Amino acid sequence: MLNPDGVYLGNYRCSLMGFDLNRHWANPSPWAHPTLHGVKELIIDMYNNPKINLEFYIDIHAHSTMMNGFMYGNIFEDEERFQRQAVFPKLLCQNAEDFSYSSTSFNRDAVKAGTGRRFLGGLLNDTSYCYTLEVSFYSYILAGAAAAVPYTEEAYMKLGRNVARTFLDYYRLNSLVEGPLAPTPKTRKDNVPHYKCPAQRGPGNSHAAGTPDRRSQAHAKDPSDCKH
C-alpha cells in the first residue's frame, strides 16, 4: 500500500498532499512522495545486488471505468522481449475467469512515463517484467454471460490467489497446489475455501528465483482462446 494517508482520507488516487503517486516514479521526493522514494530505493538496491534476480514488478490498481481484471505492459524494440512479456498475462487469463486478455494492452504513452510500470520497465534489464494489474471497481463479465457480476471482497481475493497460481504455472511448480480453486464467487453469500498449499515443498521450489524455462511459453494459449 503506497498511498496509506490518501486512502485513509477517502482518496483512491491522490496522496494526502494531492499527488497522483503513480506519476512520480522518475524522481520521487523523500519529503513529498516518501513511499515511492523508499520502494524505488529498495528496488534499485535489489537490482544491483548480484545475489538477487529481480524478475517481476506488478503494481495493483483499481479501475474506475472498465470491467474485469486486465494488465498494462510495456512496449520494447526487442521483439523477443515483447513476446516474452505477454506470457504471464496469457497464463493468468487461463487461470482467472474474470481476467480479460482482450482488455490487456502494451503501451508507452507519454502521459504514463511517470508510472512505476513504465519507469522500471526502462530501468531494469530484459529479464525483468513490469506490469500494472488493473481490476474494476465494479464488476466483471464471464465468458458467455450476458450480465455483469458485481465484484465482492471474496472475488477480489480469488483473483489474487489466481495471480499466485499463475506464478506456479510460469515457474512450472504446479505440483505445489493440491487441487483446483473454486469458481469465482458471484455473491457475498458464496463461501470461498481457504487456499491450501502442502507444508512439504517440492524440489522445484529452489528454482523460484531463477530464470524460467522459455518452454513455459507453451502453456500460453492464443489470446483469442480467452473470450472475456
mmCIF file of C-alpha atoms in Angstrom:
data_model
loop_
_atom_site.group_PDB
_atom_site.id
_atom_site.type_symbol
_atom_site.label_atom_id
_atom_site.label_comp_id
_atom_site.label_asym_id
_atom_site.label_seq_id
_atom_site.Cartn_x
_atom_site.Cartn_y
_atom_site.Cartn_z
ATOM 1 C CA MET A 1 0.000 0.000 0.000
ATOM 2 C CA LEU A 2 1.849 3.076 -1.273
ATOM 3 C CA ASN A 3 -0.899 5.601 -0.526
ATOM 4 C CA PRO A 4 -1.984 4.924 3.075
ATOM 5 C CA ASP A 5 -2.579 8.551 4.046
ATOM 6 C CA GLY A 6 -4.632 9.336 0.952
ATOM 7 C CA VAL A 7 -6.751 6.196 1.282
ATOM 8 C CA TYR A 8 -7.340 6.946 4.949
ATOM 9 C CA LEU A 9 -8.881 10.248 3.869
ATOM 10 C CA GLY A 10 -11.038 8.563 1.237
ATOM 11 C CA ASN A 11 -8.858 9.342 -1.800
ATOM 12 C CA TYR A 12 -8.310 6.332 -4.046
ATOM 13 C CA ARG A 13 -5.832 8.106 -6.321
ATOM 14 C CA CYS A 14 -4.101 11.067 -4.657
ATOM 15 C CA SER A 15 -1.975 11.252 -1.537
ATOM 16 C CA LEU A 16 -2.562 13.480 1.486
ATOM 17 C CA MET A 17 -0.717 16.263 -0.362
ATOM 18 C CA GLY A 18 -2.742 15.837 -3.557
ATOM 19 C CA PHE A 19 -0.132 13.988 -5.628
ATOM 20 C CA ASP A 20 -1.011 11.186 -8.024
ATOM 21 C CA LEU A 21 1.764 8.964 -6.751
ATOM 22 C CA ASN A 22 1.814 6.781 -9.845
ATOM 23 C CA ARG A 23 3.174 9.694 -11.900
ATOM 24 C CA HIS A 24 6.272 10.475 -9.829
ATOM 25 C CA TRP A 25 8.440 7.374 -10.082
ATOM 26 C CA ALA A 26 11.131 9.060 -12.186
ATOM 27 C CA ASN A 27 12.172 11.447 -9.426
ATOM 28 C CA PRO A 28 10.232 10.879 -6.197
ATOM 29 C CA SER A 29 10.821 13.283 -3.350
ATOM 30 C CA PRO A 30 11.636 11.749 0.059
ATOM 31 C CA TRP A 31 9.512 14.530 1.566
ATOM 32 C CA ALA A 32 6.533 14.712 -0.822
ATOM 33 C CA HIS A 33 6.468 11.073 -2.016
ATOM 34 C CA PRO A 34 8.146 9.108 0.819
ATOM 35 C CA THR A 35 6.579 5.735 -0.019
ATOM 36 C CA LEU A 36 7.645 5.904 -3.672
ATOM 37 C CA HIS A 37 11.106 7.074 -2.726
ATOM 38 C CA GLY A 38 11.549 4.207 -0.266
ATOM 39 C CA VAL A 39 10.247 1.493 -2.598
ATOM 40 C CA LYS A 40 12.267 2.805 -5.535
ATOM 41 C CA GLU A 41 15.451 2.756 -3.455
ATOM 42 C CA LEU A 42 14.657 -0.799 -2.337
ATOM 43 C CA ILE A 43 14.074 -1.987 -5.922
ATOM 44 C CA ILE A 44 17.306 -0.368 -7.136
ATOM 45 C CA ASP A 45 19.237 -1.995 -4.263
ATOM 46 C CA MET A 46 17.741 -5.378 -5.163
ATOM 47 C CA TYR A 47 18.514 -4.851 -8.835
ATOM 48 C CA ASN A 48 22.152 -4.023 -8.076
ATOM 49 C CA ASN A 49 22.558 -6.991 -5.720
ATOM 50 C CA PRO A 50 24.255 -9.835 -7.649
ATOM 51 C CA LYS A 51 22.607 -12.371 -5.326
ATOM 52 C CA ILE A 52 19.084 -11.291 -6.311
ATOM 53 C CA ASN A 53 17.402 -11.952 -9.635
ATOM 54 C CA LEU A 54 14.583 -9.412 -9.829
ATOM 55 C CA GLU A 55 12.150 -10.770 -12.402
ATOM 56 C CA PHE A 56 8.713 -9.249 -11.734
ATOM 57 C CA TYR A 57 7.294 -5.911 -10.695
ATOM 58 C CA ILE A 58 3.491 -5.793 -10.531
ATOM 59 C CA ASP A 59 1.576 -2.878 -9.059
ATOM 60 C CA ILE A 60 -2.114 -3.374 -8.392
ATOM 61 C CA HIS A 61 -4.685 -0.694 -9.114
ATOM 62 C CA ALA A 62 -8.464 -0.363 -9.225
ATOM 63 C CA HIS A 63 -10.019 0.926 -12.448
ATOM 64 C CA SER A 64 -12.969 3.298 -12.346
ATOM 65 C CA THR A 65 -14.459 2.750 -15.824
ATOM 66 C CA MET A 66 -13.521 -0.662 -17.255
ATOM 67 C CA MET A 67 -14.743 -4.073 -16.140
ATOM 68 C CA ASN A 68 -12.866 -7.278 -15.305
ATOM 69 C CA GLY A 69 -9.220 -7.568 -14.402
ATOM 70 C CA PHE A 70 -6.601 -6.786 -17.038
ATOM 71 C CA MET A 71 -2.979 -5.682 -17.326
ATOM 72 C CA TYR A 72 -0.887 -2.902 -18.774
ATOM 73 C CA GLY A 73 2.560 -3.827 -20.054
ATOM 74 C CA ASN A 74 5.387 -2.083 -21.873
ATOM 75 C CA ILE A 75 6.481 -1.910 -25.498
ATOM 76 C CA PHE A 76 10.066 -2.801 -26.388
ATOM 77 C CA GLU A 77 12.034 -2.608 -29.624
ATOM 78 C CA ASP A 78 13.284 -6.148 -28.979
ATOM 79 C CA GLU A 79 10.530 -8.339 -30.435
ATOM 80 C CA GLU A 80 11.531 -11.388 -28.388
ATOM 81 C CA ARG A 81 11.356 -9.408 -25.139
ATOM 82 C CA PHE A 82 7.969 -8.037 -26.135
ATOM 83 C CA GLN A 83 6.645 -11.535 -26.851
ATOM 84 C CA ARG A 84 8.014 -12.925 -23.582
ATOM 85 C CA GLN A 85 6.267 -10.131 -21.712
ATOM 86 C CA ALA A 86 2.900 -11.393 -22.977
ATOM 87 C CA VAL A 87 3.349 -14.853 -21.441
ATOM 88 C CA PHE A 88 2.324 -14.012 -17.874
ATOM 89 C CA PRO A 89 -0.995 -12.276 -18.698
ATOM 90 C CA LYS A 90 -1.851 -15.091 -21.125
ATOM 91 C CA LEU A 91 -1.312 -17.641 -18.368
ATOM 92 C CA LEU A 92 -3.341 -15.531 -15.951
ATOM 93 C CA CYS A 93 -6.155 -15.450 -18.494
ATOM 94 C CA GLN A 94 -6.337 -19.247 -18.314
ATOM 95 C CA ASN A 95 -6.440 -19.296 -14.505
ATOM 96 C CA ALA A 96 -8.793 -16.396 -13.764
ATOM 97 C CA GLU A 97 -12.199 -16.360 -15.411
ATOM 98 C CA ASP A 98 -12.632 -12.690 -14.535
ATOM 99 C CA PHE A 99 -9.324 -11.650 -16.144
ATOM 100 C CA SER A 100 -9.546 -10.252 -19.681
ATOM 101 C CA TYR A 101 -6.610 -10.623 -22.046
ATOM 102 C CA SER A 102 -8.524 -8.724 -24.727
ATOM 103 C CA SER A 103 -8.530 -5.666 -22.428
ATOM 104 C CA THR A 104 -4.816 -6.082 -21.661
ATOM 105 C CA SER A 105 -2.640 -3.603 -23.549
ATOM 106 C CA PHE A 106 1.033 -2.812 -24.024
ATOM 107 C CA ASN A 107 1.915 0.848 -24.467
ATOM 108 C CA ARG A 108 4.412 3.615 -23.871
ATOM 109 C CA ASP A 109 2.185 6.663 -23.792
ATOM 110 C CA ALA A 110 3.961 9.840 -22.731
ATOM 111 C CA VAL A 111 1.324 10.503 -20.071
ATOM 112 C CA LYS A 112 2.243 7.203 -18.369
ATOM 113 C CA ALA A 113 6.010 7.864 -18.323
ATOM 114 C CA GLY A 114 5.981 8.545 -14.583
ATOM 115 C CA THR A 115 4.282 5.286 -13.623
ATOM 116 C CA GLY A 116 6.134 2.518 -11.843
ATOM 117 C CA ARG A 117 5.490 0.134 -14.703
ATOM 118 C CA ARG A 118 6.938 2.492 -17.321
ATOM 119 C CA PHE A 119 9.879 3.785 -15.266
ATOM 120 C CA LEU A 120 11.040 0.397 -14.027
ATOM 121 C CA GLY A 121 10.458 -1.159 -17.439
ATOM 122 C CA GLY A 122 13.102 1.218 -18.765
ATOM 123 C CA LEU A 123 15.433 0.787 -15.799
ATOM 124 C CA LEU A 124 15.536 -2.981 -15.314
ATOM 125 C CA ASN A 125 17.140 -5.373 -17.773
ATOM 126 C CA ASP A 126 15.428 -7.601 -20.319
ATOM 127 C CA THR A 127 14.943 -10.464 -17.844
ATOM 128 C CA SER A 128 12.569 -8.330 -15.754
ATOM 129 C CA TYR A 129 8.864 -7.856 -16.448
ATOM 130 C CA CYS A 130 6.863 -4.869 -15.226
ATOM 131 C CA TYR A 131 3.070 -4.764 -15.223
ATOM 132 C CA THR A 132 0.141 -2.885 -13.794
ATOM 133 C CA LEU A 133 -2.696 -5.193 -12.775
ATOM 134 C CA GLU A 134 -5.939 -3.252 -13.053
ATOM 135 C CA VAL A 135 -9.165 -4.587 -11.540
ATOM 136 C CA SER A 136 -12.574 -2.989 -11.905
ATOM 137 C CA PHE A 137 -14.121 -1.128 -9.011
ATOM 138 C CA TYR A 138 -17.447 -2.576 -10.037
ATOM 139 C CA SER A 139 -17.912 -5.818 -11.912
ATOM 140 C CA TYR A 140 -16.762 -8.467 -14.354
ATOM 141 C CA ILE A 141 -18.373 -10.361 -17.212
ATOM 142 C CA LEU A 142 -17.768 -14.098 -17.556
ATOM 143 C CA ALA A 143 -17.394 -15.754 -20.944
ATOM 144 C CA GLY A 144 -20.798 -16.434 -22.481
ATOM 145 C CA ALA A 145 -22.651 -14.413 -19.844
ATOM 146 C CA ALA A 146 -24.928 -11.525 -20.735
ATOM 147 C CA ALA A 147 -24.946 -9.700 -17.415
ATOM 148 C CA ALA A 148 -22.113 -8.274 -15.355
ATOM 149 C CA VAL A 149 -21.335 -9.745 -11.933
ATOM 150 C CA PRO A 150 -20.560 -7.278 -9.109
ATOM 151 C CA TYR A 151 -17.136 -7.718 -7.557
ATOM 152 C CA THR A 152 -17.093 -8.737 -3.904
ATOM 153 C CA GLU A 153 -14.246 -8.898 -1.435
ATOM 154 C CA GLU A 154 -14.171 -12.661 -1.906
ATOM 155 C CA ALA A 155 -13.910 -12.294 -5.700
ATOM 156 C CA TYR A 156 -11.004 -9.871 -5.368
ATOM 157 C CA MET A 157 -9.234 -12.332 -3.074
ATOM 158 C CA LYS A 158 -9.888 -15.138 -5.549
ATOM 159 C CA LEU A 159 -8.208 -13.127 -8.308
ATOM 160 C CA GLY A 160 -5.221 -12.605 -6.022
ATOM 161 C CA ARG A 161 -4.932 -16.354 -5.475
ATOM 162 C CA ASN A 162 -5.115 -16.892 -9.218
ATOM 163 C CA VAL A 163 -2.232 -14.472 -9.711
ATOM 164 C CA ALA A 164 -0.237 -16.582 -7.252
ATOM 165 C CA ARG A 165 -1.241 -19.752 -9.104
ATOM 166 C CA THR A 166 -0.047 -18.176 -12.358
ATOM 167 C CA PHE A 167 3.418 -17.797 -10.869
ATOM 168 C CA LEU A 168 3.371 -21.541 -10.167
ATOM 169 C CA ASP A 169 2.480 -22.139 -13.819
ATOM 170 C CA TYR A 170 5.131 -19.714 -15.003
ATOM 171 C CA TYR A 171 7.876 -21.417 -12.987
ATOM 172 C CA ARG A 172 6.473 -24.903 -13.659
ATOM 173 C CA LEU A 173 5.760 -25.530 -9.965
ATOM 174 C CA ASN A 174 2.123 -26.598 -10.340
ATOM 175 C CA SER A 175 2.662 -29.653 -8.124
ATOM 176 C CA LEU A 176 2.690 -27.359 -5.074
ATOM 177 C CA VAL A 177 -1.064 -26.867 -5.402
ATOM 178 C CA GLU A 178 -3.249 -29.688 -4.105
ATOM 179 C CA GLY A 179 -6.287 -29.071 -6.270
ATOM 180 C CA PRO A 180 -8.216 -26.561 -8.369
ATOM 181 C CA LEU A 181 -9.545 -23.398 -6.813
ATOM 182 C CA ALA A 182 -13.264 -22.831 -6.508
ATOM 183 C CA PRO A 183 -15.010 -20.760 -9.202
ATOM 184 C CA THR A 184 -15.153 -17.007 -8.723
ATOM 185 C CA PRO A 185 -17.957 -16.326 -6.204
ATOM 186 C CA LYS A 186 -20.881 -14.423 -7.669
ATOM 187 C CA THR A 187 -22.447 -13.179 -4.443
ATOM 188 C CA ARG A 188 -21.315 -12.289 -0.954
ATOM 189 C CA LYS A 189 -23.089 -15.385 0.353
ATOM 190 C CA ASP A 190 -20.825 -17.766 -1.540
ATOM 191 C CA ASN A 191 -18.146 -19.281 0.635
ATOM 192 C CA VAL A 192 -14.585 -19.413 -0.607
ATOM 193 C CA PRO A 193 -12.420 -22.284 0.727
ATOM 194 C CA HIS A 194 -9.032 -21.468 2.170
ATOM 195 C CA TYR A 195 -6.155 -21.706 -0.277
ATOM 196 C CA LYS A 196 -4.199 -24.800 0.707
ATOM 197 C CA CYS A 197 -0.579 -25.488 -0.054
ATOM 198 C CA PRO A 198 1.210 -28.616 1.200
ATOM 199 C CA ALA A 199 3.660 -27.992 4.007
ATOM 200 C CA GLN A 200 6.293 -30.112 2.313
ATOM 201 C CA ARG A 201 7.777 -28.209 -0.577
ATOM 202 C CA GLY A 202 8.901 -29.968 -3.709
ATOM 203 C CA PRO A 203 12.430 -29.777 -5.078
ATOM 204 C CA GLY A 204 11.271 -27.402 -7.806
ATOM 205 C CA ASN A 205 10.810 -24.652 -5.217
ATOM 206 C CA SER A 206 14.510 -23.866 -5.328
ATOM 207 C CA HIS A 207 14.104 -22.569 -8.881
ATOM 208 C CA ALA A 208 11.638 -19.818 -7.988
ATOM 209 C CA ALA A 209 14.294 -17.089 -8.163
ATOM 210 C CA GLY A 210 15.881 -18.324 -11.360
ATOM 211 C CA THR A 211 15.126 -17.533 -14.966
ATOM 212 C CA PRO A 212 12.153 -19.605 -16.142
ATOM 213 C CA ASP A 213 12.449 -22.150 -18.858
ATOM 214 C CA ARG A 214 11.211 -20.421 -22.004
ATOM 215 C CA ARG A 215 9.284 -23.550 -22.822
ATOM 216 C CA SER A 216 6.790 -22.271 -20.262
ATOM 217 C CA GLN A 217 5.501 -20.146 -23.116
ATOM 218 C CA ALA A 218 3.985 -23.327 -24.491
ATOM 219 C CA HIS A 219 1.367 -23.091 -21.733
ATOM 220 C CA ALA A 220 0.094 -19.774 -23.088
ATOM 221 C CA LYS A 221 -2.925 -20.035 -25.300
ATOM 222 C CA ASP A 222 -3.560 -17.647 -28.106
ATOM 223 C CA PRO A 223 -5.372 -14.600 -26.664
ATOM 224 C CA SER A 224 -8.309 -15.376 -28.879
ATOM 225 C CA ASP A 225 -8.876 -18.511 -26.780
ATOM 226 C CA CYS A 226 -9.631 -16.329 -23.748
ATOM 227 C CA LYS A 227 -13.042 -14.990 -24.589
ATOM 228 C CA HIS A 228 -13.816 -12.408 -21.929
#
